[in-house]
mmCIF file of C-alpha atoms in Angstrom:
data_model
loop_
_atom_site.group_PDB
_atom_site.id
_atom_site.type_symbol
_atom_site.label_atom_id
_atom_site.label_comp_id
_atom_site.label_asym_id
_atom_site.label_seq_id
_atom_site.Cartn_x
_atom_site.Cartn_y
_atom_site.Cartn_z
ATOM 1 C CA UNK A 1 27.109 21.423 20.329
ATOM 2 C CA UNK A 2 25.354 21.802 16.993
ATOM 3 C CA UNK A 3 23.076 24.818 16.942
ATOM 4 C CA UNK A 4 20.552 26.632 14.805
ATOM 5 C CA UNK A 5 20.015 30.296 15.600
ATOM 6 C CA UNK A 6 17.038 32.464 14.732
ATOM 7 C CA UNK A 7 15.930 35.894 15.838
ATOM 8 C CA UNK A 8 12.891 35.173 18.028
ATOM 9 C CA UNK A 9 11.132 38.379 16.980
ATOM 10 C CA UNK A 10 8.391 39.310 16.915
ATOM 11 C CA UNK A 11 8.901 40.529 13.382
ATOM 12 C CA UNK A 12 6.104 42.852 12.392
ATOM 13 C CA UNK A 13 5.458 43.787 8.759
ATOM 14 C CA UNK A 14 2.533 45.532 7.049
ATOM 15 C CA UNK A 15 0.286 43.591 4.721
ATOM 16 C CA UNK A 16 1.756 43.430 1.218
ATOM 17 C CA UNK A 17 5.356 43.920 2.374
ATOM 18 C CA UNK A 18 8.239 41.473 2.132
ATOM 19 C CA UNK A 19 9.026 39.551 5.311
ATOM 20 C CA UNK A 20 12.620 38.381 5.682
ATOM 21 C CA UNK A 21 13.430 35.588 8.116
ATOM 22 C CA UNK A 22 16.998 34.559 8.843
ATOM 23 C CA UNK A 23 18.739 31.531 10.263
ATOM 24 C CA UNK A 24 22.363 30.579 10.929
ATOM 25 C CA UNK A 25 23.678 27.114 11.712
ATOM 26 C CA UNK A 26 26.858 25.780 13.240
ATOM 27 C CA UNK A 27 27.467 22.474 11.432
ATOM 28 C CA UNK A 28 29.490 23.337 8.344
ATOM 29 C CA UNK A 29 28.672 20.049 6.589
ATOM 30 C CA UNK A 30 24.887 20.064 6.984
ATOM 31 C CA UNK A 31 23.174 19.040 3.769
ATOM 32 C CA UNK A 32 19.510 19.905 4.039
ATOM 33 C CA UNK A 33 17.610 22.914 5.309
ATOM 34 C CA UNK A 34 13.923 23.288 6.017
ATOM 35 C CA UNK A 35 11.509 26.051 6.860
ATOM 36 C CA UNK A 36 8.419 25.051 8.806
ATOM 37 C CA UNK A 37 5.469 27.261 9.685
ATOM 38 C CA UNK A 38 3.697 26.746 13.018
ATOM 39 C CA UNK A 39 0.449 28.456 13.854
ATOM 40 C CA UNK A 40 -0.322 28.964 17.513
ATOM 41 C CA UNK A 41 -1.512 25.704 19.059
ATOM 42 C CA UNK A 42 -0.799 23.717 15.885
ATOM 43 C CA UNK A 43 1.990 21.463 14.686
ATOM 44 C CA UNK A 44 4.757 22.494 12.280
ATOM 45 C CA UNK A 45 4.058 22.227 8.548
ATOM 46 C CA UNK A 46 6.707 22.345 5.836
ATOM 47 C CA UNK A 47 6.967 25.536 3.790
ATOM 48 C CA UNK A 48 10.206 25.010 1.898
ATOM 49 C CA UNK A 49 13.219 22.746 1.721
ATOM 50 C CA UNK A 50 16.541 23.702 0.133
ATOM 51 C CA UNK A 51 19.699 21.692 -0.429
ATOM 52 C CA UNK A 52 21.916 23.711 -2.811
ATOM 53 C CA UNK A 53 23.413 27.182 -2.635
ATOM 54 C CA UNK A 54 21.265 29.889 -4.179
ATOM 55 C CA UNK A 55 17.581 30.655 -4.303
ATOM 56 C CA UNK A 56 14.551 28.404 -4.497
ATOM 57 C CA UNK A 57 11.166 29.911 -5.205
ATOM 58 C CA UNK A 58 7.699 28.510 -4.555
ATOM 59 C CA UNK A 59 4.860 30.952 -5.042
ATOM 60 C CA UNK A 60 5.276 33.848 -2.619
ATOM 61 C CA UNK A 61 8.088 32.079 -0.753
ATOM 62 C CA UNK A 62 11.781 32.137 -1.604
ATOM 63 C CA UNK A 63 14.410 30.234 0.359
ATOM 64 C CA UNK A 64 18.022 31.328 0.076
ATOM 65 C CA UNK A 65 21.015 29.238 1.094
ATOM 66 C CA UNK A 66 24.642 30.282 1.514
ATOM 67 C CA UNK A 67 26.667 27.337 2.802
ATOM 68 C CA UNK A 68 29.914 29.316 2.945
ATOM 69 C CA UNK A 69 28.301 31.746 5.391
ATOM 70 C CA UNK A 70 26.224 28.991 7.036
ATOM 71 C CA UNK A 71 23.125 31.067 6.498
ATOM 72 C CA UNK A 72 19.649 30.286 5.239
ATOM 73 C CA UNK A 73 16.779 32.708 4.850
ATOM 74 C CA UNK A 74 13.109 32.752 3.903
ATOM 75 C CA UNK A 75 11.495 35.641 2.070
ATOM 76 C CA UNK A 76 7.725 35.998 2.003
ATOM 77 C CA UNK A 77 6.511 38.379 -0.683
ATOM 78 C CA UNK A 78 3.136 40.153 -0.540
ATOM 79 C CA UNK A 79 2.759 39.167 3.125
ATOM 80 C CA UNK A 80 -0.773 38.390 4.251
ATOM 81 C CA UNK A 81 -2.291 38.374 7.747
ATOM 82 C CA UNK A 82 -2.674 34.600 7.312
ATOM 83 C CA UNK A 83 1.136 34.368 7.197
ATOM 84 C CA UNK A 84 1.230 35.407 10.866
ATOM 85 C CA UNK A 85 2.830 32.434 12.587
ATOM 86 C CA UNK A 86 6.106 31.208 14.017
ATOM 87 C CA UNK A 87 8.626 30.121 11.388
ATOM 88 C CA UNK A 88 11.013 27.355 12.366
ATOM 89 C CA UNK A 89 14.349 26.793 10.672
ATOM 90 C CA UNK A 90 15.609 23.188 10.751
ATOM 91 C CA UNK A 91 18.944 21.751 9.660
ATOM 92 C CA UNK A 92 19.948 18.106 9.382
ATOM 93 C CA UNK A 93 22.521 16.622 11.701
ATOM 94 C CA UNK A 94 25.376 15.206 9.725
ATOM 95 C CA UNK A 95 26.957 12.399 11.666
ATOM 96 C CA UNK A 96 26.822 8.642 11.582
ATOM 97 C CA UNK A 97 23.403 7.096 11.207
ATOM 98 C CA UNK A 98 21.615 10.261 12.318
ATOM 99 C CA UNK A 99 21.839 12.243 9.096
ATOM 100 C CA UNK A 100 18.077 12.417 8.812
ATOM 101 C CA UNK A 101 17.699 13.917 12.267
ATOM 102 C CA UNK A 102 16.926 17.612 12.459
ATOM 103 C CA UNK A 103 18.038 20.422 14.749
ATOM 104 C CA UNK A 104 15.473 23.179 15.074
ATOM 105 C CA UNK A 105 15.883 26.842 15.882
ATOM 106 C CA UNK A 106 13.623 28.491 18.456
ATOM 107 C CA UNK A 107 11.587 30.081 15.673
ATOM 108 C CA UNK A 108 10.796 33.624 14.569
ATOM 109 C CA UNK A 109 7.326 34.926 15.298
ATOM 110 C CA UNK A 110 5.960 36.880 12.348
ATOM 111 C CA UNK A 111 3.046 39.270 12.626
ATOM 112 C CA UNK A 112 1.514 40.726 9.448
ATOM 113 C CA UNK A 113 -0.599 43.783 10.182
ATOM 114 C CA UNK A 114 -3.600 44.534 7.917
ATOM 115 C CA UNK B 1 -7.323 8.775 7.895
ATOM 116 C CA UNK B 2 -4.378 10.464 6.256
ATOM 117 C CA UNK B 3 -1.035 11.812 7.426
ATOM 118 C CA UNK B 4 0.121 11.481 10.991
ATOM 119 C CA UNK B 5 -2.384 11.182 13.818
ATOM 120 C CA UNK B 6 -1.819 11.410 17.564
ATOM 121 C CA UNK B 7 -3.971 10.523 20.530
ATOM 122 C CA UNK B 8 -4.913 11.839 22.949
ATOM 123 C CA UNK B 9 -4.785 15.468 21.876
ATOM 124 C CA UNK B 10 -4.796 16.699 25.473
ATOM 125 C CA UNK B 11 -3.710 14.900 28.632
ATOM 126 C CA UNK B 12 -3.622 15.917 32.277
ATOM 127 C CA UNK B 13 -1.863 13.564 34.639
ATOM 128 C CA UNK B 14 -0.552 13.461 38.138
ATOM 129 C CA UNK B 15 3.056 12.746 38.927
ATOM 130 C CA UNK B 16 2.278 9.193 40.021
ATOM 131 C CA UNK B 17 0.165 8.250 37.001
ATOM 132 C CA UNK B 18 1.119 6.067 34.071
ATOM 133 C CA UNK B 19 -0.160 7.034 30.647
ATOM 134 C CA UNK B 20 0.739 6.428 27.011
ATOM 135 C CA UNK B 21 0.783 8.630 23.944
ATOM 136 C CA UNK B 22 0.008 7.059 20.594
ATOM 137 C CA UNK B 23 1.139 8.054 17.131
ATOM 138 C CA UNK B 24 0.067 6.469 13.846
ATOM 139 C CA UNK B 25 1.249 7.384 10.369
ATOM 140 C CA UNK B 26 -0.622 6.519 7.175
ATOM 141 C CA UNK B 27 2.141 7.637 4.789
ATOM 142 C CA UNK B 28 3.989 4.349 4.338
ATOM 143 C CA UNK B 29 7.051 5.804 6.060
ATOM 144 C CA UNK B 30 9.686 3.821 7.917
ATOM 145 C CA UNK B 31 11.174 6.431 10.245
ATOM 146 C CA UNK B 32 9.278 7.878 13.195
ATOM 147 C CA UNK B 33 10.270 10.542 15.711
ATOM 148 C CA UNK B 34 9.202 11.891 19.091
ATOM 149 C CA UNK B 35 9.823 15.575 19.815
ATOM 150 C CA UNK B 36 9.155 17.721 22.874
ATOM 151 C CA UNK B 37 8.194 21.362 22.430
ATOM 152 C CA UNK B 38 8.321 23.583 25.518
ATOM 153 C CA UNK B 39 7.640 27.291 25.671
ATOM 154 C CA UNK B 40 10.575 29.449 24.539
ATOM 155 C CA UNK B 41 12.687 26.378 23.650
ATOM 156 C CA UNK B 42 13.395 24.845 20.273
ATOM 157 C CA UNK B 43 11.848 21.542 19.314
ATOM 158 C CA UNK B 44 13.868 18.866 21.103
ATOM 159 C CA UNK B 45 14.363 15.500 19.441
ATOM 160 C CA UNK B 46 13.706 12.715 21.952
ATOM 161 C CA UNK B 47 13.699 9.383 20.117
ATOM 162 C CA UNK B 48 14.062 8.095 16.578
ATOM 163 C CA UNK B 49 12.965 4.746 15.203
ATOM 164 C CA UNK B 50 14.007 3.560 11.769
ATOM 165 C CA UNK B 51 12.457 0.350 10.431
ATOM 166 C CA UNK B 52 11.247 -0.350 14.003
ATOM 167 C CA UNK B 53 14.761 -0.090 15.468
ATOM 168 C CA UNK B 54 15.618 2.703 17.873
ATOM 169 C CA UNK B 55 18.426 4.756 16.349
ATOM 170 C CA UNK B 56 18.428 7.772 18.657
ATOM 171 C CA UNK B 57 17.833 8.368 22.333
ATOM 172 C CA UNK B 58 18.705 11.968 22.949
ATOM 173 C CA UNK B 59 19.579 11.585 26.650
ATOM 174 C CA UNK B 60 15.916 11.355 27.578
ATOM 175 C CA UNK B 61 15.079 10.466 31.233
ATOM 176 C CA UNK B 62 13.923 6.905 31.767
ATOM 177 C CA UNK B 63 10.470 8.087 32.875
ATOM 178 C CA UNK B 64 9.835 8.355 29.123
ATOM 179 C CA UNK B 65 9.783 4.961 27.429
ATOM 180 C CA UNK B 66 9.211 4.641 23.675
ATOM 181 C CA UNK B 67 7.819 1.641 21.852
ATOM 182 C CA UNK B 68 7.603 0.991 18.126
ATOM 183 C CA UNK B 69 5.762 -2.263 17.374
ATOM 184 C CA UNK B 70 5.738 -1.652 13.611
ATOM 185 C CA UNK B 71 6.643 1.078 11.129
ATOM 186 C CA UNK B 72 3.202 2.679 11.355
ATOM 187 C CA UNK B 73 2.832 2.979 15.122
ATOM 188 C CA UNK B 74 4.834 4.691 17.801
ATOM 189 C CA UNK B 75 4.062 4.981 21.490
ATOM 190 C CA UNK B 76 5.510 7.036 24.308
ATOM 191 C CA UNK B 77 4.889 5.528 27.724
ATOM 192 C CA UNK B 78 4.947 7.993 30.590
ATOM 193 C CA UNK B 79 5.396 7.291 34.298
ATOM 194 C CA UNK B 80 6.248 9.342 37.378
ATOM 195 C CA UNK B 81 6.577 12.505 35.343
ATOM 196 C CA UNK B 82 7.557 15.881 36.732
ATOM 197 C CA UNK B 83 5.757 19.227 36.254
ATOM 198 C CA UNK B 84 8.613 20.379 33.987
ATOM 199 C CA UNK B 85 7.634 17.597 31.577
ATOM 200 C CA UNK B 86 4.506 19.563 30.703
ATOM 201 C CA UNK B 87 4.840 20.376 27.013
ATOM 202 C CA UNK B 88 3.554 19.658 23.531
ATOM 203 C CA UNK B 89 4.710 16.216 22.398
ATOM 204 C CA UNK B 90 4.955 15.893 18.654
ATOM 205 C CA UNK B 91 5.312 12.793 16.558
ATOM 206 C CA UNK B 92 6.758 12.941 13.055
ATOM 207 C CA UNK B 93 7.572 10.516 10.270
ATOM 208 C CA UNK B 94 9.753 10.446 7.174
ATOM 209 C CA UNK B 95 10.264 7.860 4.411
ATOM 210 C CA UNK B 96 13.579 6.287 5.508
ATOM 211 C CA UNK B 97 15.189 8.723 7.932
ATOM 212 C CA UNK B 98 17.489 10.075 5.220
ATOM 213 C CA UNK B 99 19.096 13.564 5.237
ATOM 214 C CA UNK B 100 17.115 14.993 2.311
ATOM 215 C CA UNK B 101 13.712 13.893 3.548
ATOM 216 C CA UNK B 102 10.904 16.023 4.899
ATOM 217 C CA UNK B 103 9.503 15.115 8.274
ATOM 218 C CA UNK B 104 5.723 15.250 8.556
ATOM 219 C CA UNK B 105 4.289 16.130 11.936
ATOM 220 C CA UNK B 106 1.200 14.981 13.743
ATOM 221 C CA UNK B 107 -1.061 17.444 15.594
ATOM 222 C CA UNK B 108 0.646 16.801 18.920
ATOM 223 C CA UNK B 109 -0.446 15.894 22.443
ATOM 224 C CA UNK B 110 -0.615 18.767 24.907
ATOM 225 C CA UNK B 111 0.510 17.296 28.226
ATOM 226 C CA UNK B 112 0.032 18.895 31.623
ATOM 227 C CA UNK B 113 1.646 17.252 34.649
ATOM 228 C CA UNK B 114 0.226 18.335 37.988
#
């Protein structure tokens, strides 16, 4: 059973702090990793994708991938109240013709306090 | 319209009703997905269509019946549902269903089965 694990939170950080969201996955040969943000009552929207070991930065967001440890994280610098949402980690399945299919974690709920 | 659209946005149905959910994508993609999102559960992949061919049926009960008449449209036909089928149903699309591709989500249909 391929799995993606996230701490469900809630994770509470003060405005301006760094929020750190973590995700582990079970399929050692997964190739692509995604972070989606989902506001309450809305659909998921892509924040970051990462495919290679190391860091990838986009504005206030940094994704980090460590394939050896099967671990991917998302850092949000200078957190804002508008960042309050549930963050979903998704990993591609890596078998047969289903390599584009994604397995999602349950999500981590982030609350940024003003 | 742009992106991925879904109708209706909200649906209440009895267990003996038949209804259909519609998804349309305006992104020129060839892969389309149905997901179910229930409270406190991860997003569950239900069906995948790639170039109008079904490539994934994730052990979904037969009371859910997908249809993909062309690469831009995807339907989910519902009949004799159960109360536990109440959830947010999300449609997504990606260019070719490949492992490095981002999936773009529609706004979802909030379904309540009475």
